Structure formats: structure tokens, C-alpha cells
CSV table of C-alpha atoms and ligand atoms in Angstrom, one decimal:
chain,number,residue,atom,x,y,z
T,1,MET,CA,16.3,7.8,21.9
T,2,LYS,CA,19.0,7.0,19.4
T,3,VAL,CA,17.4,5.7,16.3
T,4,SER,CA,18.8,4.2,13.0
T,5,VAL,CA,16.4,5.2,10.3
T,6,PHE,CA,16.7,2.7,7.4
T,7,GLY,CA,15.8,3.2,3.8
T,8,THR,CA,15.6,7.0,4.0
T,9,LYS,CA,15.1,9.3,1.1
T,10,ALA,CA,15.5,13.1,1.2
T,11,TYR,CA,11.7,13.5,1.8
T,12,ASP,CA,11.8,11.2,4.8
T,13,GLN,CA,14.6,13.1,6.3
T,14,ASP,CA,12.9,16.5,5.7
T,15,TYR,CA,9.8,15.5,7.5
T,16,LEU,CA,11.4,13.6,10.3
T,17,ILE,CA,13.9,16.4,11.1
T,18,ARG,CA,11.1,18.9,11.1
T,19,GLU,CA,8.8,16.9,13.4
T,20,ASN,CA,11.8,15.9,15.6
T,21,ARG,CA,12.2,19.5,16.8
T,22,ALA,CA,9.5,18.6,19.3
T,23,PHE,CA,11.0,15.2,20.4
T,24,HIS,CA,14.8,15.5,20.3
T,25,HIS,CA,15.5,11.9,19.3
T,26,GLU,CA,19.0,11.3,17.9
T,27,LEU,CA,18.2,10.2,14.3
T,28,ILE,CA,20.8,8.4,12.2
T,29,PHE,CA,19.7,8.4,8.6
T,30,LEU,CA,20.7,5.4,6.5
T,31,GLU,CA,20.0,4.8,2.8
T,32,ALA,CA,20.3,1.0,3.1
T,33,HIS,CA,17.2,-1.1,3.5
T,34,LEU,CA,17.0,-3.0,6.7
T,35,GLY,CA,17.4,-6.8,6.5
T,36,PRO,CA,19.6,-9.6,7.7
T,37,ASP,CA,22.6,-8.2,5.7
T,38,THR,CA,22.3,-4.6,7.0
T,39,ALA,CA,21.0,-5.0,10.6
T,40,ALA,CA,24.6,-4.5,11.9
T,41,LEU,CA,24.5,-0.9,10.7
T,42,ALA,CA,22.2,-0.2,13.7
T,43,GLN,CA,25.0,-0.8,16.2
T,44,GLY,CA,24.8,1.7,19.0
T,45,SER,CA,21.1,2.6,18.5
T,46,ALA,CA,18.3,1.6,20.8
T,47,ALA,CA,15.7,1.6,18.0
T,48,VAL,CA,15.5,1.2,14.3
T,49,CYS,CA,12.9,2.8,12.1
T,50,ALA,CA,11.8,0.8,9.0
T,51,PHE,CA,9.5,1.1,6.0
T,52,VAL,CA,7.4,-1.2,3.8
T,53,ASN,CA,10.1,-3.1,1.9
T,54,ASP,CA,12.6,-3.6,4.8
T,55,ARG,CA,12.8,-7.3,5.6
T,56,LEU,CA,12.5,-7.8,9.4
T,57,ASN,CA,12.6,-11.6,9.5
T,58,GLN,CA,13.9,-13.8,12.3
T,59,ALA,CA,17.5,-13.5,11.3
T,60,CYS,CA,17.3,-9.7,11.1
T,61,LEU,CA,15.5,-9.3,14.4
T,62,GLU,CA,17.9,-11.7,16.3
T,63,GLN,CA,20.8,-9.6,15.0
T,64,LEU,CA,19.1,-6.4,16.1
T,65,ALA,CA,18.5,-7.8,19.6
T,66,ASP,CA,22.2,-9.0,19.8
T,67,ILE,CA,23.4,-5.4,19.2
T,68,GLY,CA,21.1,-3.9,21.8
T,69,VAL,CA,18.1,-2.7,19.6
T,70,THR,CA,14.9,-3.0,21.7
T,71,VAL,CA,12.4,-1.1,19.5
T,72,VAL,CA,11.3,-1.4,15.9
T,73,ALA,CA,9.3,1.7,14.8
T,74,LEU,CA,7.6,1.1,11.5
T,75,ARG,CA,6.8,4.3,9.6
T,76,CYS,CA,3.9,2.7,7.9
T,77,ALA,CA,0.6,0.9,8.6
T,78,GLY,CA,1.2,-2.5,7.1
T,79,PHE,CA,3.4,-4.9,9.0
T,80,ASN,CA,3.5,-8.0,6.8
T,81,ASN,CA,7.2,-7.6,6.4
T,82,VAL,CA,7.9,-8.1,10.2
T,83,ASP,CA,8.0,-11.5,11.9
T,84,LEU,CA,6.2,-10.4,15.0
T,85,ALA,CA,6.5,-13.7,16.8
T,86,ALA,CA,10.3,-13.5,16.3
T,87,ALA,CA,10.3,-9.9,17.6
T,88,THR,CA,8.6,-11.0,20.8
T,89,GLN,CA,11.1,-13.9,21.2
T,90,SER,CA,14.0,-11.4,20.7
T,91,GLY,CA,12.5,-9.0,23.3
T,92,ILE,CA,11.9,-6.3,20.7
T,93,THR,CA,8.9,-4.0,20.9
T,94,VAL,CA,7.3,-3.2,17.5
T,95,VAL,CA,5.2,0.0,16.9
T,96,ARG,CA,3.7,1.3,13.7
T,97,VAL,CA,1.6,4.2,12.4
T,98,PRO,CA,-1.8,2.6,11.8
T,99,LYS,CA,-3.6,5.7,10.6
T,100,TYR,CA,-1.8,8.7,9.1
T,101,SER,CA,-3.9,9.8,6.2
T,102,PRO,CA,-6.4,7.3,4.9
T,103,HIS,CA,-7.4,10.0,2.5
T,104,GLY,CA,-4.1,10.0,0.6
T,105,VAL,CA,-4.3,6.3,-0.2
T,106,ALA,CA,-8.1,6.3,-0.9
T,107,GLU,CA,-7.7,9.3,-3.2
T,108,HIS,CA,-4.9,7.5,-5.0
T,109,ALA,CA,-7.1,4.5,-5.6
T,110,VAL,CA,-9.7,6.9,-7.1
T,111,THR,CA,-7.0,8.5,-9.2
T,112,LEU,CA,-6.1,5.1,-10.7
T,113,ILE,CA,-9.8,4.5,-11.5
T,114,LEU,CA,-10.4,7.8,-13.2
T,115,SER,CA,-7.1,7.7,-15.1
T,116,LEU,CA,-7.7,4.1,-16.3
T,117,ASN,CA,-11.4,4.8,-17.2
T,118,ARG,CA,-10.7,8.0,-19.2
T,119,LYS,CA,-7.2,6.9,-20.4
T,120,ILE,CA,-5.6,10.1,-19.1
T,121,TYR,CA,-2.1,8.7,-19.5
T,122,ARG,CA,-2.7,8.0,-23.2
T,123,ALA,CA,-4.6,11.3,-23.8
T,124,TYR,CA,-1.7,13.3,-22.2
T,125,ASN,CA,0.8,11.8,-24.5
T,126,ARG,CA,-1.4,12.2,-27.6
T,127,VAL,CA,-2.1,15.9,-27.0
T,128,ARG,CA,1.5,16.7,-26.5
T,129,GLU,CA,2.2,15.2,-29.9
T,130,GLY,CA,-0.6,17.1,-31.6
T,131,ASN,CA,-2.9,14.0,-31.9
T,132,PHE,CA,-6.4,15.0,-30.9
T,133,LEU,CA,-8.1,11.8,-32.1
T,134,LEU,CA,-10.5,10.4,-29.5
T,135,ASP,CA,-10.4,6.8,-30.8
T,136,GLY,CA,-9.2,4.5,-28.1
T,137,LEU,CA,-10.1,6.9,-25.3
T,138,LEU,CA,-13.7,5.8,-24.7
T,139,GLY,CA,-14.6,5.7,-21.1
T,140,PHE,CA,-17.8,4.9,-19.1
T,141,ASP,CA,-19.9,6.8,-16.5
T,142,LEU,CA,-19.0,5.8,-13.0
T,143,ASN,CA,-22.5,6.9,-11.9
T,144,THR,CA,-24.6,3.7,-11.2
T,145,ARG,CA,-21.7,1.4,-11.5
T,146,THR,CA,-21.1,-1.2,-8.8
T,147,VAL,CA,-17.9,-0.9,-6.8
T,148,GLY,CA,-16.7,-3.8,-4.6
T,149,VAL,CA,-14.5,-2.8,-1.7
T,150,VAL,CA,-12.4,-5.6,0.0
T,151,GLY,CA,-11.5,-4.3,3.5
T,152,THR,CA,-13.4,-1.3,5.0
T,153,GLY,CA,-11.0,-0.1,7.6
T,154,ASN,CA,-9.6,3.4,7.7
T,155,ILE,CA,-8.7,3.6,4.0
T,156,GLY,CA,-11.6,1.4,2.6
T,157,ALA,CA,-14.2,3.5,4.5
T,158,VAL,CA,-12.9,6.8,2.9
T,159,PHE,CA,-12.8,5.1,-0.5
T,160,CYS,CA,-16.4,4.0,-0.1
T,161,ARG,CA,-17.4,7.6,0.7
T,162,ILE,CA,-15.6,9.1,-2.3
T,163,MET,CA,-17.1,6.5,-4.7
T,164,GLN,CA,-20.6,7.1,-3.3
T,165,GLY,CA,-20.1,10.7,-4.4
T,166,PHE,CA,-19.8,9.5,-8.0
T,167,GLY,CA,-23.1,7.8,-7.7
T,168,CYS,CA,-21.7,4.3,-7.4
T,169,LYS,CA,-23.4,1.4,-5.6
T,170,ILE,CA,-21.0,0.1,-3.0
T,171,LEU,CA,-20.6,-3.5,-2.0
T,172,ALA,CA,-18.1,-4.5,0.6
T,173,TYR,CA,-16.5,-7.6,2.0
T,174,ASP,CA,-14.8,-7.5,5.4
T,175,PRO,CA,-14.9,-10.1,8.2
T,176,GLU,CA,-15.4,-7.1,10.6
T,177,PRO,CA,-17.9,-4.8,9.0
T,178,ASN,CA,-17.5,-1.1,9.7
T,179,SER,CA,-20.6,0.5,11.2
T,180,GLN,CA,-19.6,3.9,9.7
T,181,CYS,CA,-19.9,2.2,6.2
T,182,GLU,CA,-23.1,0.4,7.1
T,183,ASN,CA,-24.6,3.8,8.1
T,184,MET,CA,-23.6,5.2,4.7
T,185,GLY,CA,-25.6,2.5,3.0
T,186,VAL,CA,-22.7,0.3,2.0
T,187,GLU,CA,-24.0,-3.3,1.4
T,188,TYR,CA,-21.9,-6.0,3.0
T,189,VAL,CA,-21.9,-9.2,1.0
T,190,ASP,CA,-19.8,-12.4,1.0
T,191,PHE,CA,-16.6,-12.4,-0.9
T,192,ASN,CA,-17.9,-14.5,-3.8
T,193,SER,CA,-21.0,-12.2,-4.3
T,194,LEU,CA,-18.7,-9.2,-4.4
T,195,LEU,CA,-16.6,-10.8,-7.0
T,196,THR,CA,-19.5,-11.7,-9.2
T,197,ARG,CA,-21.4,-8.4,-8.9
T,198,ALA,CA,-18.8,-5.7,-9.0
T,199,ASP,CA,-17.7,-3.6,-12.1
T,200,ILE,CA,-14.8,-2.2,-10.2
T,201,ILE,CA,-13.0,-4.0,-7.3
T,202,SER,CA,-10.6,-2.2,-5.0
T,203,LEU,CA,-8.5,-3.9,-2.4
T,204,HIS,CA,-8.0,-2.3,1.0
T,205,CYS,CA,-7.3,-5.2,3.3
T,206,PRO,CA,-3.9,-6.1,4.9
T,207,LEU,CA,-1.6,-8.7,3.5
T,208,THR,CA,-1.7,-11.7,5.9
T,209,PRO,CA,-1.3,-15.5,5.3
T,210,ALA,CA,-5.1,-15.6,4.9
T,211,THR,CA,-5.2,-12.8,2.3
T,212,HIS,CA,-2.0,-13.9,0.3
T,213,HIS,CA,-3.2,-14.3,-3.3
T,214,LEU,CA,-6.8,-13.5,-2.4
T,215,ILE,CA,-7.1,-12.6,-6.0
T,216,ASP,CA,-6.2,-15.8,-7.7
T,217,GLU,CA,-7.4,-17.9,-10.7
T,218,ARG,CA,-10.5,-18.9,-8.8
T,219,ALA,CA,-11.5,-15.4,-7.7
T,220,LEU,CA,-10.8,-14.1,-11.2
T,221,SER,CA,-13.0,-16.8,-12.7
T,222,LEU,CA,-16.0,-15.4,-10.7
T,223,MET,CA,-15.5,-11.8,-11.8
T,224,LYS,CA,-17.4,-9.9,-14.5
T,225,SER,CA,-15.8,-9.9,-17.9
T,226,GLY,CA,-14.0,-6.5,-18.5
T,227,LEU,CA,-14.0,-5.5,-14.8
T,228,MET,CA,-11.5,-3.0,-13.3
T,229,LEU,CA,-9.2,-4.3,-10.6
T,230,ILE,CA,-7.4,-1.8,-8.3
T,231,ASN,CA,-4.8,-2.6,-5.7
T,232,THR,CA,-3.3,0.1,-3.5
T,233,SER,CA,-2.9,-2.2,-0.5
T,234,ARG,CA,-0.1,-4.8,-0.8
T,235,GLY,CA,1.2,-6.6,-3.9
T,236,GLY,CA,0.9,-10.1,-2.4
T,237,LEU,CA,-2.9,-9.9,-2.4
T,238,ILE,CA,-2.8,-10.6,-6.1
T,239,ASP,CA,-1.4,-13.6,-7.9
T,240,THR,CA,0.2,-11.6,-10.7
T,241,SER,CA,0.6,-14.5,-13.1
T,242,ALA,CA,-3.1,-15.3,-12.9
T,243,VAL,CA,-3.9,-11.6,-13.5
T,244,ILE,CA,-1.6,-11.5,-16.6
T,245,LYS,CA,-3.5,-14.6,-18.0
T,246,ASN,CA,-6.8,-12.8,-17.5
T,247,LEU,CA,-5.5,-9.5,-19.0
T,248,LYS,CA,-4.5,-11.5,-22.1
T,249,THR,CA,-8.0,-12.9,-22.5
T,250,GLY,CA,-9.7,-9.5,-21.8
T,251,LYS,CA,-11.4,-10.8,-18.7
T,252,ILE,CA,-9.7,-8.0,-16.8
T,253,GLY,CA,-10.6,-4.8,-18.6
T,254,TYR,CA,-8.5,-2.5,-16.6
T,255,LEU,CA,-5.8,-3.0,-13.9
T,256,GLY,CA,-4.5,-0.3,-11.6
T,257,LEU,CA,-1.7,-1.1,-9.3
T,258,ASP,CA,0.2,1.0,-6.7
T,259,VAL,CA,1.8,-2.1,-5.3
T,260,TYR,CA,3.4,-5.3,-6.7
T,261,GLU,CA,4.3,-8.5,-5.0
T,262,GLU,CA,8.0,-8.3,-6.0
T,263,GLU,CA,8.2,-4.5,-5.7
T,264,ALA,CA,11.1,-4.6,-3.2
T,265,ASP,CA,13.7,-4.9,-6.0
T,266,ILE,CA,12.1,-2.3,-8.2
T,267,PHE,CA,10.2,0.5,-6.4
T,268,PHE,CA,11.5,3.6,-4.7
T,269,GLU,CA,14.7,3.5,-6.9
T,270,ASP,CA,15.6,5.0,-10.3
T,271,ILE,CA,16.4,1.9,-12.4
T,272,SER,CA,15.9,3.5,-15.7
T,273,ASP,CA,19.6,2.9,-16.7
T,274,LYS,CA,19.4,-0.8,-15.7
T,275,ILE,CA,18.0,-4.0,-17.3
T,276,LEU,CA,14.7,-4.9,-15.8
T,277,ASN,CA,15.1,-8.5,-14.8
T,278,ASP,CA,11.6,-9.1,-13.6
T,279,ASP,CA,9.8,-10.6,-16.7
T,280,VAL,CA,6.4,-10.7,-14.9
T,281,PHE,CA,6.6,-7.0,-14.2
T,282,ALA,CA,7.9,-6.3,-17.7
T,283,ARG,CA,4.9,-8.2,-19.2
T,284,LEU,CA,2.5,-6.1,-17.1
T,285,LEU,CA,4.0,-2.9,-18.5
T,286,THR,CA,3.1,-4.0,-22.1
T,287,PHE,CA,-0.7,-3.8,-21.6
T,288,PRO,CA,-2.4,-0.6,-22.7
T,289,ASN,CA,-5.1,-1.1,-20.0
T,290,VAL,CA,-2.6,-1.4,-17.1
T,291,LEU,CA,-1.6,1.6,-15.0
T,292,ILE,CA,1.1,1.2,-12.4
T,293,THR,CA,2.4,3.6,-9.9
T,294,GLY,CA,5.4,2.8,-7.6
T,295,HIS,CA,3.8,2.7,-4.1
T,296,GLN,CA,3.0,6.3,-3.9
T,297,GLY,CA,-0.5,6.1,-2.3
T,298,PHE,CA,0.9,7.4,1.0
T,299,PHE,CA,2.9,10.1,-0.7
T,300,THR,CA,1.2,13.3,0.3
T,301,ALA,CA,2.6,16.1,2.4
T,302,ASP,CA,-0.2,15.5,4.9
T,303,ALA,CA,0.6,11.8,5.2
T,304,LEU,CA,4.4,12.4,5.5
T,305,ALA,CA,4.0,14.9,8.3
T,306,SER,CA,1.6,12.6,10.1
T,307,ILE,CA,3.9,9.5,9.6
T,308,ALA,CA,6.9,11.4,10.9
T,309,HIS,CA,5.1,12.8,13.9
T,310,ASN,CA,3.4,9.6,15.0
T,311,THR,CA,6.6,7.5,14.5
T,312,LEU,CA,8.5,9.9,16.8
T,313,GLN,CA,5.7,10.0,19.3
T,314,ASN,CA,5.6,6.1,19.3
T,315,LEU,CA,9.4,6.1,20.1
T,316,ALA,CA,8.9,8.7,22.9
T,317,ASP,CA,6.0,6.7,24.4
T,318,ILE,CA,8.2,3.5,24.5
T,319,GLU,CA,11.2,5.4,25.8
T,320,GLN,CA,9.2,7.0,28.6
T,321,HIS,CA,7.4,3.8,29.5
T,322,ARG,CA,4.0,5.2,28.6
T,323,PRO,CA,1.3,3.0,27.1
T,324,CYS,CA,1.6,3.1,23.3
T,325,PRO,CA,-1.6,2.5,21.4
T,326,ASN,CA,0.4,1.7,18.3
T,327,ARG,CA,2.3,-1.2,19.7
T,328,ILE,CA,1.7,-4.4,17.7
T,329,SER,CA,2.2,-8.1,18.4
T,330,ALA,CA,1.6,-11.5,16.7
T,331,ALA,CA,-2.0,-11.2,17.9
T,332,THR,CA,-2.6,-8.0,15.8
T,333,THR,CA,-4.7,-8.8,12.8
T,334,SER,CA,-5.0,-5.5,11.0
S,1,NAD,P1,-7.2,-1.0,8.5
S,1,NAD,O1,-6.5,-2.0,9.5
S,1,NAD,O2,-7.8,0.2,9.0
S,1,NAD,O3,-8.3,-1.8,7.7
S,1,NAD,C1,-8.1,-3.1,7.1
S,1,NAD,C2,-9.4,-3.7,7.0
S,1,NAD,O4,-9.2,-5.0,6.3
S,1,NAD,C3,-10.0,-4.1,8.4
S,1,NAD,O5,-11.3,-3.6,8.5
S,1,NAD,C4,-10.0,-5.6,8.4
S,1,NAD,O6,-11.1,-6.2,9.1
S,1,NAD,C5,-10.1,-5.9,6.9
S,1,NAD,N1,-9.7,-7.3,6.6
S,1,NAD,C6,-8.8,-8.1,7.2
S,1,NAD,N2,-8.8,-9.3,6.6
S,1,NAD,C7,-9.6,-9.2,5.5
S,1,NAD,C8,-10.0,-10.1,4.5
S,1,NAD,N3,-9.6,-11.4,4.5
S,1,NAD,N4,-10.9,-9.7,3.6
S,1,NAD,C9,-11.4,-8.4,3.6
S,1,NAD,N5,-11.1,-7.5,4.6
S,1,NAD,C10,-10.2,-7.9,5.5
S,1,NAD,O7,-6.0,-0.7,7.4
S,1,NAD,P2,-6.0,0.6,6.5
S,1,NAD,O8,-5.3,1.7,7.2
S,1,NAD,O9,-7.3,0.8,5.9
S,1,NAD,O10,-4.9,0.1,5.4
S,1,NAD,C11,-5.3,-1.0,4.5
S,1,NAD,C12,-4.0,-1.5,3.8
S,1,NAD,O11,-3.6,-0.5,2.9
S,1,NAD,C13,-2.8,-1.7,4.8
S,1,NAD,O12,-2.8,-3.0,5.3
S,1,NAD,C14,-1.7,-1.5,3.9
S,1,NAD,O13,-1.2,-2.7,3.3
S,1,NAD,C15,-2.2,-0.6,2.7
S,1,NAD,N6,-1.6,0.7,2.6
S,1,NAD,C16,-1.0,1.1,1.4
S,1,NAD,C17,-0.4,2.3,1.3
S,1,NAD,C18,0.1,2.8,0.0
S,1,NAD,O14,1.0,3.7,0.0
S,1,NAD,N7,-0.2,2.2,-1.1
S,1,NAD,C19,-0.4,3.2,2.4
S,1,NAD,C20,-1.0,2.7,3.6
S,1,NAD,C21,-1.6,1.5,3.7
């Protein structure tokens, strides 16, 4: 199948080219992000391949359909950036990679927790400058702390298992509890109980209209003072302005983010020579207890190989009219 692969970096190309030896699709690599302004670049392709910050709204999908694109292959799990109802209306099939390496993202959430707790980012800089003072680096034992996990699907379940290894008590909230987690001894509670009881809260649910700004002023008011909040899922789960207010008062003791609600204009690019125009993001960067990474949770060699393989397999399944388990529609919830 001829596929226009949008928003590609060298690492995407490396893994897609390597995995494509077994599939023989015709891959056209484009640096541009996919959106209404760039959809025309897919002229001549039967499929487009898109990533997390491409904008597949109705206007984009209609244009794709007009130029003969019939398949959108997402090389990611989340699909909050695709208007699935509009895709159906335009006769476009959408596939994704629901599970590539839940370990990579779960381990990254743990990395943020450990780094924030023991202030590794500050210690690293101090030691390089010959400053071996410990003041300001005080951490706490994770053992016996209560961790609240919002969403216990593929990633959340791995995260629960890792945190149990540290001796943490795990609470979870998920409308569809995972029997694997229940068997591990994870205690499912309602959302408000999780907010009030957890010392660390980690978000692992999808971004949907129902979960947009799940962490808002009300949710924050129920949380323990000084808690640690971790988001490796999607930026829109958090009302960033409310979070900044609570960082200023000290209610939030630690904030670890791999995603940000306005990340599309910032992440995955080198903007170090440019003026940062996002004042909310700039404010976040000023707090000593905030650690931000630029959506790198998925970025492991294992995950990239799996994403590339499954994306190409999805395209082959659709091309050869085989049932594709990774097809999604407006009825898909997570
Ligand atoms: P999944 O579909 O396996 O699990 C999601 C879970 O969230 C499901 O169990 C679902 O029932 C639950 N859920 C749905 N609505 C909820 C709600 N209102 N409250 C609590 N739980 C709810 O997905 P996954 O593979 O575990 O991925 C989770 C999310 O991680 C994805 O949606 C994606 O946004 C994000 N992600 C981030 C990266 C990264 O690089 N940072 C990479 C992959 C995925």
C-alpha cells in the first residue's frame, strides 16, 4: 500500500524502513504534521500514517477522502486527536497500535516519581559543579506510601506491579476494573476516595470528553497536601492553570509531566533558539518541584520496533481485507 507517513523523525524512518522489509509497503516520509493545511500532501497515497499531535479533524478527514485516502494508520495508542465519527462519514478506516510496550510508558512514570522524589535532576547539576551539599535534596521512602492509579489498562496494570515492588499500597480507579490488578491485591475505590487517600497519583486513562480536565480545581481540593501528581497519559487530563495555582500554594508537592495540553506547538521540536510564547508552560518551568519530559514515555527501542511492526501489519490487514483487531470507530472507548 502507498502510505504518506506524516510527522516523521529519523528514528521513525529507521524503524519503519527496517520493519517494512517484511511488508513491502511504499512509504513516503513527510516531516510535516498532518492537519487540514497539510492533508493535500497525501495526494496519490491510499493511506496516511499519523502520530499523537497530528490533527485529524473533520476538515482534514474530508480532504483526505477527497484525494482518495481510505485508511488512517495511527502509530500510537491514543486516538483523541481523530474525529472518528467524521472518519466513518468520509468512508475512512482508522487503525491504531493499542499495545506496543506498556512497560516503556509505565517505567517512564516510575522514572518521574524517583527523579522527583530524590531530586536527581538537581543532584546531577550540583555534583557537576562541585557542590556536594545535601540540603534541598531530602526525599521520602516509597515503601508503605499509597499510590493512586487512574486507569488500569495495559500501562496502568504494569505501573501497579512496579509500584507494588517498592512496597507501596496501590489504590485504583477505573470504570472497568482489571482482574489482573484485582488478583495482585490492588484495591479499587471510587475516584474521590483515590484523590483523598493517595500520596502519589499517576494518570493512565485515555483522554475523552469525559476525562478532559479530570484533574481540575475540585479534584485538587480533595487531594492530600504535598502530594505527587504524575501524568504520562495525555495533557488534556489536567487543567494546567488549576495545577499551577496549587503548585503556588504548595498543595501539589511534586509534579511530573510527560504530556502537556498545548504540547503540539512545543514538543518533538528544538525550539531552544526561539521565544517560548506559551506563558502557562513557561510558568510550569519555574517550579523547582516540577519535572517535565517532552512526551518520551513511548520512546524505547522495544516500543519503536513494536509500533512500526504493528502499524505496517494493520495496513497489510486492511489492504488484504483481513479482519484487523486494531480497527477503531466512534464506539471505541479506550
Ligand atoms: P488502555 O486502553 O489499555 O487502558 C486505559 C484504561 O483507562 C482502561 O482500563 C479504561 O477502562 C480506563 N479508563 C477509561 N476511562 C476512565 C476514567 N474516566 N477514569 C479512569 N479510568 C478510565 O490504554 P493504555 O495502553 O494503558 O494507555 C493509557 C494512555 O496512555 C493512552 O490513552 C495514551 O493516552 C497514553 N499513552 C502515553 C504514551 C506516552 O508516550 N506518554 C504512550 C502510550 C500511551
